[in-house]
Amino acid sequence: MLKKIFLSSIKRKGIVNTVLSFIVTSVLIARFLRGDYWSVFLCVLTLLLFNIPVLVKRWFKVELSKELEVIILLFIFCAEILGEIGSFYTHIPWWDTMLHTTNGFLMGAIGFALIDILNKSPNFHISLSPVFVAVVALCISMTVGVAWEFFEFGMDTFFKTDMQKDRTVSYISSVALNPDGINNPIIAEDIAKTILFDKDGKEIAIIENGYLDIGIIDTMKDLFVNFIGAAVFSVIGYFYLLGRDKVNVAKRFIPKLIS
């Protein structure tokens, strides 16, 4: 009976989804036994997000390619389980950059598909050029990237998280340091250390070789690599529209309407 249920799950969700779901469930149980309920919440959220491909197909009649579905599942797993619970964001410097680049690529594919489906619809009487479709796909991906940065800023502001990861910066260029109050920045280079005190004068922490940037550099870096990922797919999509049967790379990632 259990074997039949397991094989049915694999057939319905696919091998990657089933394996990742098993790993996440195992992590969920282990974290629950430790009393780490925040990680339990992230595991439950991850399991729910794993159903996105199935829900997209059922609700919107849009089928994702196997390649795109696997990338989405791995992206969710790497972001929530490895990134948040496994602390890959802090242990591996390029982890966040890799995920934001992938997100730009994925959102570019989805944005491209939305415009391309509309462009081929018999109810839509304007034929859009390949350049226009590629640019709109890029804009859609960047809009999603900006919305995510808004979310990170909101979480850090209202819930005191650190989704916009801080980093140490060794110089300051600011007009706020100008004693004359004029619009000429004062540059302080090679900052040795920054000492943080609370309101009672108690030392909180010492930051060596600079000061903490409060997420600005991280946000701009995320948007930049999101742009790179989106631009890469937009270029691929552009050549796909010029010769649909000649470029097979785009076909593997563009969602399609179920006829």
Tab-separated table of N, CA and C in Angstrom, residues 155-255:
chain	number	residue	atom	x	y	z
A	155	MET	N	10.351	43.742	5.779
A	155	MET	CA	10.628	42.768	6.835
A	155	MET	C	11.708	43.278	7.784
A	156	ASP	N	12.769	43.877	7.230
A	156	ASP	CA	13.848	44.397	8.080
A	156	ASP	C	13.380	45.573	8.921
A	157	THR	N	12.478	46.395	8.367
A	157	THR	CA	12.021	47.590	9.069
A	157	THR	C	11.030	47.263	10.176
A	158	PHE	N	10.056	46.431	9.866
A	158	PHE	CA	8.955	46.207	10.812
A	158	PHE	C	9.140	44.975	11.702
A	159	PHE	N	9.932	43.994	11.238
A	159	PHE	CA	10.099	42.774	12.024
A	159	PHE	C	11.540	42.555	12.475
A	160	LYS	N	12.415	43.544	12.218
A	160	LYS	CA	13.807	43.506	12.675
A	160	LYS	C	14.562	42.271	12.189
A	161	THR	N	14.284	41.835	10.971
A	161	THR	CA	15.056	40.757	10.367
A	161	THR	C	16.295	41.357	9.710
A	162	ASP	N	17.041	40.534	8.992
A	162	ASP	CA	18.186	41.045	8.231
A	162	ASP	C	18.199	40.375	6.861
A	163	MET	N	17.097	40.551	6.114
A	163	MET	CA	17.041	39.997	4.774
A	163	MET	C	17.957	40.766	3.827
A	164	GLN	N	18.079	42.074	4.035
A	164	GLN	CA	19.044	42.869	3.275
A	164	GLN	C	20.367	42.778	4.018
A	165	LYS	N	21.159	41.799	3.670
A	165	LYS	CA	22.350	41.484	4.434
A	165	LYS	C	23.321	42.666	4.493
A	166	ASP	N	23.774	42.962	5.715
A	166	ASP	CA	24.747	44.035	5.914
A	166	ASP	C	26.138	43.563	5.498
A	167	ARG	N	26.985	44.516	5.184
A	167	ARG	CA	28.376	44.194	4.894
A	167	ARG	C	29.265	45.325	5.381
A	168	THR	N	30.528	45.012	5.621
A	168	THR	CA	31.474	45.997	6.148
A	168	THR	C	32.030	46.843	5.011
A	169	VAL	N	31.981	48.160	5.182
A	169	VAL	CA	32.499	49.112	4.193
A	169	VAL	C	33.597	49.940	4.869
A	170	SER	N	34.697	50.144	4.175
A	170	SER	CA	35.867	50.771	4.795
A	170	SER	C	35.959	52.270	4.581
A	171	TYR	N	34.963	52.885	3.910
A	171	TYR	CA	35.022	54.337	3.703
A	171	TYR	C	33.617	54.924	3.746
A	172	ILE	N	33.564	56.225	3.997
A	172	ILE	CA	32.308	56.969	3.966
A	172	ILE	C	32.502	58.191	3.086
A	173	SER	N	31.554	58.444	2.200
A	173	SER	CA	31.520	59.666	1.402
A	173	SER	C	30.146	60.281	1.605
A	174	SER	N	30.075	61.332	2.441
A	174	SER	CA	28.767	61.857	2.837
A	174	SER	C	28.814	63.358	3.074
A	175	VAL	N	27.773	64.053	2.614
A	175	VAL	CA	27.651	65.485	2.885
A	175	VAL	C	27.241	65.726	4.338
A	176	ALA	N	26.713	64.683	4.999
A	176	ALA	CA	26.318	64.840	6.398
A	176	ALA	C	27.527	65.096	7.299
A	177	LEU	N	28.730	64.753	6.828
A	177	LEU	CA	29.950	64.972	7.610
A	177	LEU	C	30.548	66.354	7.386
A	178	ASN	N	29.989	67.100	6.437
A	178	ASN	CA	30.531	68.424	6.126
A	178	ASN	C	30.113	69.412	7.209
A	179	PRO	N	31.066	69.996	7.949
A	179	PRO	CA	30.720	70.902	9.051
A	179	PRO	C	30.072	72.200	8.580
A	180	ASP	N	30.272	72.572	7.303
A	180	ASP	CA	29.701	73.808	6.783
A	180	ASP	C	28.286	73.619	6.248
A	181	GLY	N	27.799	72.361	6.202
A	181	GLY	CA	26.444	72.092	5.745
A	181	GLY	C	26.234	72.304	4.265
A	182	ILE	N	27.290	72.311	3.464
A	182	ILE	CA	27.155	72.500	2.023
A	182	ILE	C	27.171	71.146	1.328
A	183	ASN	N	26.797	71.170	0.049
A	183	ASN	CA	26.611	69.923	-0.692
A	183	ASN	C	27.922	69.398	-1.274
A	184	ASN	N	28.930	69.301	-0.448
A	184	ASN	CA	30.209	68.712	-0.822
A	184	ASN	C	30.505	67.566	0.137
A	185	PRO	N	30.607	66.346	-0.360
A	185	PRO	CA	30.808	65.212	0.548
A	185	PRO	C	32.188	65.213	1.189
A	186	ILE	N	32.234	64.824	2.429
A	186	ILE	CA	33.485	64.586	3.125
A	186	ILE	C	33.787	63.094	3.029
A	187	ILE	N	35.005	62.762	2.614
A	187	ILE	CA	35.381	61.358	2.420
A	187	ILE	C	36.276	60.914	3.565
A	188	ALA	N	35.832	59.882	4.266
A	188	ALA	CA	36.636	59.277	5.327
A	188	ALA	C	37.040	57.886	4.857
A	189	GLU	N	38.336	57.684	4.595
A	189	GLU	CA	38.819	56.421	4.055
A	189	GLU	C	39.583	55.619	5.108
A	190	ASP	N	39.722	54.333	4.825
A	190	ASP	CA	40.484	53.420	5.682
A	190	ASP	C	40.028	53.492	7.133
A	191	ILE	N	38.714	53.353	7.334
A	191	ILE	CA	38.165	53.363	8.678
A	191	ILE	C	38.664	52.129	9.431
A	192	ALA	N	39.269	52.332	10.582
A	192	ALA	CA	39.882	51.224	11.326
A	192	ALA	C	38.836	50.377	12.037
A	193	LYS	N	37.884	51.042	12.693
A	193	LYS	CA	36.865	50.292	13.421
A	193	LYS	C	35.675	51.185	13.727
A	194	THR	N	34.547	50.552	13.995
A	194	THR	CA	33.349	51.255	14.449
A	194	THR	C	32.890	50.590	15.742
A	195	ILE	N	32.630	51.406	16.758
A	195	ILE	CA	32.184	50.889	18.048
A	195	ILE	C	30.727	51.290	18.250
A	196	LEU	N	29.876	50.309	18.538
A	196	LEU	CA	28.462	50.563	18.757
A	196	LEU	C	28.150	50.588	20.253
A	197	PHE	N	27.396	51.615	20.682
A	197	PHE	CA	26.964	51.747	22.065
A	197	PHE	C	25.442	51.819	22.106
A	198	ASP	N	24.854	51.324	23.199
A	198	ASP	CA	23.420	51.507	23.378
A	198	ASP	C	23.163	52.864	24.027
A	199	LYS	N	21.900	53.180	24.311
A	199	LYS	CA	21.553	54.496	24.848
A	199	LYS	C	22.128	54.749	26.233
A	200	ASP	N	22.502	53.660	26.940
A	200	ASP	CA	23.075	53.807	28.278
A	200	ASP	C	24.593	53.874	28.245
A	201	GLY	N	25.158	53.879	27.054
A	201	GLY	CA	26.610	53.968	26.929
A	201	GLY	C	27.317	52.631	27.009
A	202	LYS	N	26.563	51.526	27.024
A	202	LYS	CA	27.166	50.203	27.077
A	202	LYS	C	27.585	49.758	25.680
A	203	GLU	N	28.805	49.255	25.595
A	203	GLU	CA	29.323	48.816	24.302
A	203	GLU	C	28.582	47.568	23.828
A	204	ILE	N	28.086	47.633	22.580
A	204	ILE	CA	27.346	46.508	22.005
A	204	ILE	C	28.247	45.630	21.156
A	205	ALA	N	29.001	46.251	20.265
A	205	ALA	CA	29.852	45.492	19.349
A	205	ALA	C	30.932	46.386	18.770
A	206	ILE	N	31.991	45.749	18.309
A	206	ILE	CA	33.079	46.446	17.620
A	206	ILE	C	33.184	45.874	16.210
A	207	ILE	N	33.126	46.748	15.228
A	207	ILE	CA	33.222	46.333	13.826
A	207	ILE	C	34.599	46.726	13.319
A	208	GLU	N	35.405	45.746	12.995
A	208	GLU	CA	36.763	46.000	12.542
A	208	GLU	C	36.789	46.361	11.057
A	209	ASN	N	37.738	47.226	10.694
A	209	ASN	CA	38.035	47.577	9.295
A	209	ASN	C	36.874	48.241	8.570
A	210	GLY	N	36.076	49.042	9.276
A	210	GLY	CA	35.021	49.780	8.605
A	210	GLY	C	33.771	49.911	9.443
A	211	TYR	N	32.640	50.075	8.749
A	211	TYR	CA	31.350	50.184	9.412
A	211	TYR	C	30.344	49.317	8.658
A	212	LEU	N	29.185	49.080	9.269
A	212	LEU	CA	28.173	48.243	8.651
A	212	LEU	C	27.309	49.039	7.686
A	213	ASP	N	27.333	48.650	6.423
A	213	ASP	CA	26.356	49.165	5.470
A	213	ASP	C	25.025	48.477	5.762
A	214	ILE	N	23.930	49.226	5.817
A	214	ILE	CA	22.644	48.668	6.247
A	214	ILE	C	21.794	48.204	5.066
A	215	GLY	N	22.388	47.452	4.172
A	215	GLY	CA	21.623	46.800	3.124
A	215	GLY	C	21.594	47.497	1.784
A	216	ILE	N	22.128	48.705	1.680
A	216	ILE	CA	22.046	49.437	0.410
A	216	ILE	C	22.860	48.734	-0.671
A	217	ILE	N	24.066	48.349	-0.334
A	217	ILE	CA	24.926	47.674	-1.309
A	217	ILE	C	24.314	46.331	-1.695
A	218	ASP	N	23.778	45.606	-0.724
A	218	ASP	CA	23.155	44.320	-1.008
A	218	ASP	C	21.969	44.478	-1.952
A	219	THR	N	21.155	45.493	-1.720
A	219	THR	CA	19.979	45.724	-2.568
A	219	THR	C	20.389	46.042	-4.000
A	220	MET	N	21.362	46.938	-4.163
A	220	MET	CA	21.788	47.303	-5.512
A	220	MET	C	22.457	46.131	-6.222
A	221	LYS	N	23.207	45.335	-5.476
A	221	LYS	CA	23.833	44.150	-6.065
A	221	LYS	C	22.767	43.154	-6.520
A	222	ASP	N	21.740	42.969	-5.684
A	222	ASP	CA	20.664	42.048	-6.036
A	222	ASP	C	19.945	42.488	-7.305
A	223	LEU	N	19.664	43.785	-7.409
A	223	LEU	CA	18.975	44.294	-8.594
A	223	LEU	C	19.859	44.176	-9.832
A	224	PHE	N	21.155	44.377	-9.653
A	224	PHE	CA	22.069	44.300	-10.787
A	224	PHE	C	22.145	42.877	-11.332
A	225	VAL	N	22.299	41.877	-10.440
A	225	VAL	CA	22.392	40.497	-10.924
A	225	VAL	C	21.040	40.004	-11.420
A	226	ASN	N	19.938	40.533	-10.851
A	226	ASN	CA	18.608	40.229	-11.381
A	226	ASN	C	18.502	40.716	-12.821
A	227	PHE	N	19.048	41.895	-13.068
A	227	PHE	CA	19.061	42.452	-14.426
A	227	PHE	C	19.869	41.566	-15.370
A	228	ILE	N	20.997	41.059	-14.896
A	228	ILE	CA	21.833	40.197	-15.734
A	228	ILE	C	21.072	38.931	-16.118
A	229	GLY	N	20.440	38.283	-15.123
A	229	GLY	CA	19.678	37.070	-15.408
A	229	GLY	C	18.540	37.328	-16.370
A	230	ALA	N	17.817	38.442	-16.153
A	230	ALA	CA	16.698	38.784	-17.026
A	230	ALA	C	17.179	39.124	-18.435
A	231	ALA	N	18.292	39.850	-18.520
A	231	ALA	CA	18.819	40.240	-19.828
A	231	ALA	C	19.272	39.018	-20.628
A	232	VAL	N	19.868	38.046	-19.938
A	232	VAL	CA	20.310	36.826	-20.624
A	232	VAL	C	19.119	36.120	-21.262
A	233	PHE	N	18.028	35.973	-20.486
A	233	PHE	CA	16.882	35.282	-21.074
A	233	PHE	C	16.210	36.131	-22.143
A	234	SER	N	16.177	37.430	-21.974
A	234	SER	CA	15.566	38.292	-22.987
A	234	SER	C	16.292	38.155	-24.328
A	235	VAL	N	17.615	38.051	-24.282
A	235	VAL	CA	18.393	37.864	-25.514
A	235	VAL	C	18.077	36.505	-26.130
A	236	ILE	N	18.034	35.465	-25.267
A	236	ILE	CA	17.678	34.124	-25.756
A	236	ILE	C	16.282	34.134	-26.385
A	237	GLY	N	15.335	34.785	-25.682
A	237	GLY	CA	13.962	34.861	-26.188
A	237	GLY	C	13.864	35.629	-27.490
A	238	TYR	N	14.674	36.671	-27.631
A	238	TYR	CA	14.668	37.467	-28.862
A	238	TYR	C	15.044	36.597	-30.065
A	239	PHE	N	16.114	35.820	-29.924
A	239	PHE	CA	16.520	34.956	-31.032
A	239	PHE	C	15.526	33.823	-31.237
A	240	TYR	N	14.850	33.425	-30.167
A	240	TYR	CA	13.810	32.402	-30.286
A	240	TYR	C	12.671	32.895	-31.175
A	241	LEU	N	12.282	34.151	-31.010
A	241	LEU	CA	11.201	34.705	-31.817
A	241	LEU	C	11.618	34.916	-33.268
A	242	LEU	N	12.885	35.165	-33.493
A	242	LEU	CA	13.352	35.337	-34.868
A	242	LEU	C	13.311	34.022	-35.642
A	243	GLY	N	13.554	32.917	-34.966
A	243	GLY	CA	13.507	31.603	-35.614
A	243	GLY	C	13.091	30.557	-34.609
A	244	ARG	N	11.794	30.391	-34.396
A	244	ARG	CA	11.263	29.588	-33.290
A	244	ARG	C	11.784	28.155	-33.274
A	245	ASP	N	11.970	27.553	-34.426
A	245	ASP	CA	12.371	26.151	-34.456
A	245	ASP	C	13.891	25.967	-34.490
A	246	LYS	N	14.618	27.061	-34.514
A	246	LYS	CA	16.067	26.968	-34.626
A	246	LYS	C	16.751	27.088	-33.265
A	247	VAL	N	16.119	27.707	-32.315
A	247	VAL	CA	16.708	27.894	-30.995
A	247	VAL	C	15.947	27.028	-29.994
A	248	ASN	N	16.588	25.993	-29.508
A	248	ASN	CA	15.924	25.051	-28.609
A	248	ASN	C	16.087	25.419	-27.138
A	249	VAL	N	17.015	26.310	-26.822
A	249	VAL	CA	17.254	26.671	-25.422
A	249	VAL	C	16.022	27.338	-24.832
A	250	ALA	N	15.458	28.306	-25.524
A	250	ALA	CA	14.310	29.040	-25.001
A	250	ALA	C	13.100	28.132	-24.818
A	251	LYS	N	12.903	27.183	-25.735
A	251	LYS	CA	11.743	26.293	-25.654
A	251	LYS	C	11.718	25.506	-24.350
A	252	ARG	N	12.899	25.249	-23.800
A	252	ARG	CA	12.989	24.444	-22.579
A	252	ARG	C	12.576	25.210	-21.331
A	253	PHE	N	12.445	26.519	-21.447
A	253	PHE	CA	12.157	27.325	-20.263
A	253	PHE	C	10.879	28.153	-20.373
A	254	ILE	N	10.326	28.300	-21.564
A	254	ILE	CA	9.147	29.142	-21.742
A	254	ILE	C	7.879	28.357	-21.439
A	255	PRO	N	7.073	28.793	-20.457
A	255	PRO	CA	5.777	28.127	-20.187
A	255	PRO	C	4.860	28.238	-21.405
